[in-house]
C-alpha positions as a LaTeX table, in Angstrom:
\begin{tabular}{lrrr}
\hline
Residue & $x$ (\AA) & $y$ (\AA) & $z$ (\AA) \\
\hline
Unk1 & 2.46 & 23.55 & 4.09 \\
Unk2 & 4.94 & 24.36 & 1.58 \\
Unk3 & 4.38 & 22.02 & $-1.80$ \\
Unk4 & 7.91 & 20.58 & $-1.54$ \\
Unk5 & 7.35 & 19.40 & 2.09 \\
Unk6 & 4.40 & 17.89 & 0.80 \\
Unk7 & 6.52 & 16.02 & $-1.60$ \\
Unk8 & 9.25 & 14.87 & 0.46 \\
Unk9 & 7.02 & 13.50 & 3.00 \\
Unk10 & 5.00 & 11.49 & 0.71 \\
Unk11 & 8.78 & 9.74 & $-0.49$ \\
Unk12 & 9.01 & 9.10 & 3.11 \\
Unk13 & 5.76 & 7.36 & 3.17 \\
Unk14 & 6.51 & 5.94 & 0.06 \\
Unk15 & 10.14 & 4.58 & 1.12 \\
Unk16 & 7.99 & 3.20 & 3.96 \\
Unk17 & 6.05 & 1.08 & 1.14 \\
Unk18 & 9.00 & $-0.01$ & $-0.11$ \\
Unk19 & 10.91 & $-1.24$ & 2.52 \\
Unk20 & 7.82 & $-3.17$ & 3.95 \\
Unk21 & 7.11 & $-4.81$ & 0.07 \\
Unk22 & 10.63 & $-5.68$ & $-0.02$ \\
Unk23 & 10.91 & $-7.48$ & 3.52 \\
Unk24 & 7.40 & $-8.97$ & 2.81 \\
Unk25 & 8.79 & $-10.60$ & $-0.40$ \\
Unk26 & 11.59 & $-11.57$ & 0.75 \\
Unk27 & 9.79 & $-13.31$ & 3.81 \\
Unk28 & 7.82 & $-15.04$ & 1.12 \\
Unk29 & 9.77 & $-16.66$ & $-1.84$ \\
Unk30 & 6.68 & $-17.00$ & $-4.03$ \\
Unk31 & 4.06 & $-13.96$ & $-3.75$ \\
Unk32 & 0.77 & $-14.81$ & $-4.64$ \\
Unk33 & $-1.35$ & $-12.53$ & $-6.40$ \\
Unk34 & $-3.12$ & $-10.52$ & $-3.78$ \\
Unk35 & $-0.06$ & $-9.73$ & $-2.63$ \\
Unk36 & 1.26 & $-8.03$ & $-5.81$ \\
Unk37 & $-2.05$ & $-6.11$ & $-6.12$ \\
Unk38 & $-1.31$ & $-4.27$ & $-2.44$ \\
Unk39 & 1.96 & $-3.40$ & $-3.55$ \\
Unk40 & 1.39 & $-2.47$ & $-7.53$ \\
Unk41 & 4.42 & $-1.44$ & $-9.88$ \\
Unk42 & 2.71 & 1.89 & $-10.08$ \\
Unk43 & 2.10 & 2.89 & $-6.42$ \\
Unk44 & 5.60 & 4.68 & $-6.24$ \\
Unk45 & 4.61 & 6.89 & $-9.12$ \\
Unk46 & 1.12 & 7.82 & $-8.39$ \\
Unk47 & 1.75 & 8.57 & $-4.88$ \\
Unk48 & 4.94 & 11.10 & $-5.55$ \\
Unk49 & 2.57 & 12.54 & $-7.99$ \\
Unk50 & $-0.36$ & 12.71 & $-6.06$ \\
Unk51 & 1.15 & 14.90 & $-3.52$ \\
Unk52 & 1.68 & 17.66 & $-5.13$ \\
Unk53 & $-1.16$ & 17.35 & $-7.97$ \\
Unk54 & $-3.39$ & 19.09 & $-5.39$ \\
Unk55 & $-1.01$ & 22.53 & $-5.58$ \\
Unk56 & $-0.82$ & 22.31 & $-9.02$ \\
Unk57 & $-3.60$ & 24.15 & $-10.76$ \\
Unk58 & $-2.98$ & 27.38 & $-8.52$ \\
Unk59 & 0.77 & 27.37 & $-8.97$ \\
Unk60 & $-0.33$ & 27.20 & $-12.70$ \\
Unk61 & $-2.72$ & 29.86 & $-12.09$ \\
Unk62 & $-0.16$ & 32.17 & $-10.22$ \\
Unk63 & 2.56 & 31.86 & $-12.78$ \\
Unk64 & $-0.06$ & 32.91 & $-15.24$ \\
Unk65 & $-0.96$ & 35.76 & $-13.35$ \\
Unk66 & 3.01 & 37.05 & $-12.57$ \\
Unk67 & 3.54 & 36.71 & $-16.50$ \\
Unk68 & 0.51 & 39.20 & $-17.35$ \\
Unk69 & 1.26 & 41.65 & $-14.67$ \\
Unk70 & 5.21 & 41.62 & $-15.80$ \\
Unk71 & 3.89 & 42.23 & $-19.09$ \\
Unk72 & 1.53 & 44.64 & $-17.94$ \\
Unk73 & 4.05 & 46.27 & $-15.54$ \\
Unk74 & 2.33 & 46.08 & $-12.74$ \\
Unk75 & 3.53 & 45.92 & $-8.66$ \\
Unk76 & 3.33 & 42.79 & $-7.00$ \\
Unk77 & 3.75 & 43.99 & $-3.54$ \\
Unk78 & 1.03 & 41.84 & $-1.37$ \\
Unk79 & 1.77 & 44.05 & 1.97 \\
Unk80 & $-0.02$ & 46.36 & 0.08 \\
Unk81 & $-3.14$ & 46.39 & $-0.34$ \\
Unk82 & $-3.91$ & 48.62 & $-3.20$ \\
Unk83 & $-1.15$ & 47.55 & $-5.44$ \\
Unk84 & $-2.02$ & 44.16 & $-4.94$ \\
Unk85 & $-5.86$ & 44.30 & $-5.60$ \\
Unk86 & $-5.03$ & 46.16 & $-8.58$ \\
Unk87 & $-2.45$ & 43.01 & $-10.00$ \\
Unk88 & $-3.63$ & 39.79 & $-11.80$ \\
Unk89 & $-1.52$ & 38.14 & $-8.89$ \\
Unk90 & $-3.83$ & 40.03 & $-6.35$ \\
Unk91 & $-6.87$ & 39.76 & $-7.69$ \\
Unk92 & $-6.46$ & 35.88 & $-7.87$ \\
Unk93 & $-5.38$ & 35.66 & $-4.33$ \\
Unk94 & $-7.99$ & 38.30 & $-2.74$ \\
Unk95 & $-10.47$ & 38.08 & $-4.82$ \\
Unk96 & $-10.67$ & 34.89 & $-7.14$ \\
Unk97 & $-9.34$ & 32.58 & $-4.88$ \\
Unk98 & $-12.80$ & 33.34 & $-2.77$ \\
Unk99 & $-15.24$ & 34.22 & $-5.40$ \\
Unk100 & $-14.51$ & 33.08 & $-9.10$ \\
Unk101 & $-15.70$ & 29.57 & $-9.60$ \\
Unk102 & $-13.20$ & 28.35 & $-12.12$ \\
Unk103 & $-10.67$ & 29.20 & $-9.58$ \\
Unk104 & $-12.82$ & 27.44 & $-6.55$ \\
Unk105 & $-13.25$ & 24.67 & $-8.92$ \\
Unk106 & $-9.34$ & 24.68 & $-10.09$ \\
Unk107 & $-8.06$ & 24.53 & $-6.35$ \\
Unk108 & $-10.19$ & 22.13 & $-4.72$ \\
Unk109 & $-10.21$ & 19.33 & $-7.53$ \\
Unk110 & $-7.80$ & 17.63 & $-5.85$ \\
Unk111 & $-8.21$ & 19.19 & $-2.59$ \\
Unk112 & $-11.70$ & 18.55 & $-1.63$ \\
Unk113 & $-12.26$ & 15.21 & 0.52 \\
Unk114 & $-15.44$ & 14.31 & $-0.24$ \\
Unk115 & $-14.13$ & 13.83 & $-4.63$ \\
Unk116 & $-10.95$ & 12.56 & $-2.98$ \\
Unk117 & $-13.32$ & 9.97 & $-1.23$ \\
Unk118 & $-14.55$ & 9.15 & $-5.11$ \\
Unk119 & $-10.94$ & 8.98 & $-6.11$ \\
Unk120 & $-9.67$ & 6.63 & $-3.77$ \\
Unk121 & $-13.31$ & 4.65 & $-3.70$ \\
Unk122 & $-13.33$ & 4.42 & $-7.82$ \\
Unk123 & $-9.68$ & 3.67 & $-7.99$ \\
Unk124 & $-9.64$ & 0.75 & $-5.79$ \\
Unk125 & $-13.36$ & $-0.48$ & $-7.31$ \\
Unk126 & $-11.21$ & $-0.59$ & $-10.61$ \\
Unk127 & $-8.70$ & $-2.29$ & $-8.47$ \\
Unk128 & $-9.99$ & $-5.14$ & $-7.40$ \\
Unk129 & $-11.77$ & $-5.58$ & $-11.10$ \\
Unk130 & $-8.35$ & $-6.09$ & $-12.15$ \\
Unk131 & $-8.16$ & $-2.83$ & $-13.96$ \\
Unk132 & $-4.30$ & $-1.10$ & $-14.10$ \\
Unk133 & $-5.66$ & 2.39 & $-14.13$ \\
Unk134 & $-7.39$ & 1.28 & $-10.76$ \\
Unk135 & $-3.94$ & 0.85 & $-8.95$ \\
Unk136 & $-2.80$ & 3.98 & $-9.48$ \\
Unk137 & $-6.06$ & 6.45 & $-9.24$ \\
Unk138 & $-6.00$ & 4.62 & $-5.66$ \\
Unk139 & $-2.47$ & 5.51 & $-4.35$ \\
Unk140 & $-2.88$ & 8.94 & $-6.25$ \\
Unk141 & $-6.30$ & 9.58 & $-4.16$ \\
Unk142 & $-4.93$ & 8.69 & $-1.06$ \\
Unk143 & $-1.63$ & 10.91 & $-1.67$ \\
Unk144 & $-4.45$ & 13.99 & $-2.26$ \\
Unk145 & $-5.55$ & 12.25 & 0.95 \\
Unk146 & $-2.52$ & 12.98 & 2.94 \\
Unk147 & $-2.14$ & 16.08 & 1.28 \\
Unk148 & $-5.27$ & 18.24 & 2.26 \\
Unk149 & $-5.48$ & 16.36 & 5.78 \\
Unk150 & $-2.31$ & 18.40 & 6.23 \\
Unk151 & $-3.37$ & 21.75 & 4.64 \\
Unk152 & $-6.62$ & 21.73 & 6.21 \\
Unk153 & $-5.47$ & 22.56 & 9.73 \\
Unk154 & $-2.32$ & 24.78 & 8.20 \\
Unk155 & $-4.78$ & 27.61 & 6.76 \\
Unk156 & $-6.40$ & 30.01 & 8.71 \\
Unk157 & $-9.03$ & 31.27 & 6.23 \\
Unk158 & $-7.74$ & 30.09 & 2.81 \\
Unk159 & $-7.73$ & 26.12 & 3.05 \\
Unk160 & $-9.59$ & 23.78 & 0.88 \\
Unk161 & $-12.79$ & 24.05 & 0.97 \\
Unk162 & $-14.39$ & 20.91 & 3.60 \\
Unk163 & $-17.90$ & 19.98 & 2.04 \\
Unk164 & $-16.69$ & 20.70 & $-1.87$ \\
Unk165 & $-18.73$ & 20.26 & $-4.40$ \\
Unk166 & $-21.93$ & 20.58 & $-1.96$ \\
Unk167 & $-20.96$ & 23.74 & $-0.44$ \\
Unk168 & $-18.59$ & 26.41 & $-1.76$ \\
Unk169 & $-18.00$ & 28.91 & 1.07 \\
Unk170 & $-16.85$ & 26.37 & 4.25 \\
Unk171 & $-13.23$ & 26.30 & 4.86 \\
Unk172 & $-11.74$ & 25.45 & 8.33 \\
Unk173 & $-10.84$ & 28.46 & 10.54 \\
Unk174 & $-7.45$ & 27.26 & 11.68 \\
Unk175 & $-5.56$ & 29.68 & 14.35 \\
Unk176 & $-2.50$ & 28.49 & 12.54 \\
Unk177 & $-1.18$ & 29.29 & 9.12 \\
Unk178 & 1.35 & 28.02 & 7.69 \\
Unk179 & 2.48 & 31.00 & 5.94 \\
Unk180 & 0.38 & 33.98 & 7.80 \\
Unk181 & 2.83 & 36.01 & 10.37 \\
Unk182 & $-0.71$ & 37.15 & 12.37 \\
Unk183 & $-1.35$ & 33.02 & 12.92 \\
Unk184 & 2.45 & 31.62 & 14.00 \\
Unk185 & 3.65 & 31.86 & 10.71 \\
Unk186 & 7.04 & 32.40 & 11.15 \\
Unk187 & 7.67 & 29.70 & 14.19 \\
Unk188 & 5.73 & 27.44 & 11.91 \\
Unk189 & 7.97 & 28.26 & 8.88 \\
Unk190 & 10.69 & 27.23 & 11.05 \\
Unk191 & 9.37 & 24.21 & 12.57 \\
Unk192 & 8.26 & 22.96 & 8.85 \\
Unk193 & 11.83 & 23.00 & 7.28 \\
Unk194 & 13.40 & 21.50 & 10.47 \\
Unk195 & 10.94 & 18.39 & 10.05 \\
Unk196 & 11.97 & 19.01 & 6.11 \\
Unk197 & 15.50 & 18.80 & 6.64 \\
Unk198 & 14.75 & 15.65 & 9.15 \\
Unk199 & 13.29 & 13.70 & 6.47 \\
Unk200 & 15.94 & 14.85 & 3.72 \\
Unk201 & 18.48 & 13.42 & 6.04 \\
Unk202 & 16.20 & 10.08 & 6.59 \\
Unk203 & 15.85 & 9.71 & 3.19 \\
Unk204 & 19.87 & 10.13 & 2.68 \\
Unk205 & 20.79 & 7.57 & 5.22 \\
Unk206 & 18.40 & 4.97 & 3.76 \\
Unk207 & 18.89 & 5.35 & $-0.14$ \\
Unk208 & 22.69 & 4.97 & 1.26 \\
Unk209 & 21.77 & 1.80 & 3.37 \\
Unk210 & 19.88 & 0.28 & $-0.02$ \\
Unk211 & 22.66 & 1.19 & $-1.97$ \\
Unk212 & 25.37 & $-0.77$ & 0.30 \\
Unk213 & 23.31 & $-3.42$ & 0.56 \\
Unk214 & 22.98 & $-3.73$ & $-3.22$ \\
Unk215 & 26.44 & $-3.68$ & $-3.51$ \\
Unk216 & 27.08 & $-6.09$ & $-1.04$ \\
Unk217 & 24.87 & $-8.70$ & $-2.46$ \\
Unk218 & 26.01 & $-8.45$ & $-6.17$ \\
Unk219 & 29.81 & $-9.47$ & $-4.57$ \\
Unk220 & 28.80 & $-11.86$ & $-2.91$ \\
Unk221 & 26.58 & $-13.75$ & $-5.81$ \\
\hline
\end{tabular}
């Protein structure tokens, strides 16, 4: 799935939060202190971030790549299969991507469930010991969470790799990609920005909804 979907559908989750904090406090007049540990200032930031941390070292990667074979003037042309093995861009995609472990190591930091486990298990450890930092490695580790449980069955052969650090070569043999033409990727392409555009729109109505309401209350106080 396309990093920006990831994004947006993490706000969705994370309007979710919101909206259930905000009818929880207003049930309850005087939250007690458990209940402002579940719903932590920094939840809303860790989350957005989390989803797309896991994408980040490869798009980092890529641009890197792009810039040396523009400076290099070299064709980036990934239908073929020549030109592209013989590009930085190529080689990273065909060949490091698979086989380099910096690159292995880069993509499934935040990627690979069993150190998202650690994340989420360390974060909320730190949590409960009443630690700040704890709060938000938790809702970032679950937002990796969401993030790979998508991509995992979106890949046909490139996903994250499932039993990270322990084992470098597993990956989940999807028969759908979310990008590859030869596994439904173009229906899928379609499908994805439909259910984008769906929660662009939910988001819309519901930042408007908050909004009125805001301004209803401040006239009437």
């Amino acid at each position: 799935m396309q990093t920006y979907t990831h994004y947006v559908m993490t706000a969705v989750l994370n309007r979710q939060l919101k909206h259930r904090g905000a009818k929880g406090a207003h049930l309850h007049h005087h939250a007690n202190e458990s209940e402002e540990r579940r719903l932590p200032p920094l939840a809303s930031r860790w989350l957005m971030i989390g989803s797309i941390m896991p994408d980040i070292p490869l798009i980092l990667l890529s641009v890197g790549a792009m810039i040396l074979d523009l400076l290099a003037g070299n064709r980036m042309d990934p239908g073929n299969e020549h030109e592209a093995i013989h590009s930085y861009t190529g080689y990273l995609f065909r060949v490091a991507f698979f086989h380099d472990p910096w690159v292995q190591t880069a993509h499934n930091l935040f990627h690979a469930p069993f150190l998202i486990i650690l994340y989420v298990a360390v974060g909320y450890w730190a949590w409960r010991q009443g630690r700040r930092w704890g709060a938000g490695l938790f809702w970032f580790g679950l937002a990796c969470a969401l993030h790979t449980a998508v991509d995992i069955p979106l890949h046909h052969d490139d996903g994250p790799l499932v039993f990270f650090p322990f084992d470098w070569q597993t990956r989940f043999m999807s028969p759908v990609s979310y990008w590859d033409p030869r596994y439904h990727g173009r229906p899928f392409a379609i499908f994805e920005h439909l259910l984008l555009l769906g929660m662009l729109f939910y988001l819309a109505v519901t930042w408007w909804q908050q909004r009125r309401k805001r301004t209803v209350t401040s006239v009437t106080e």
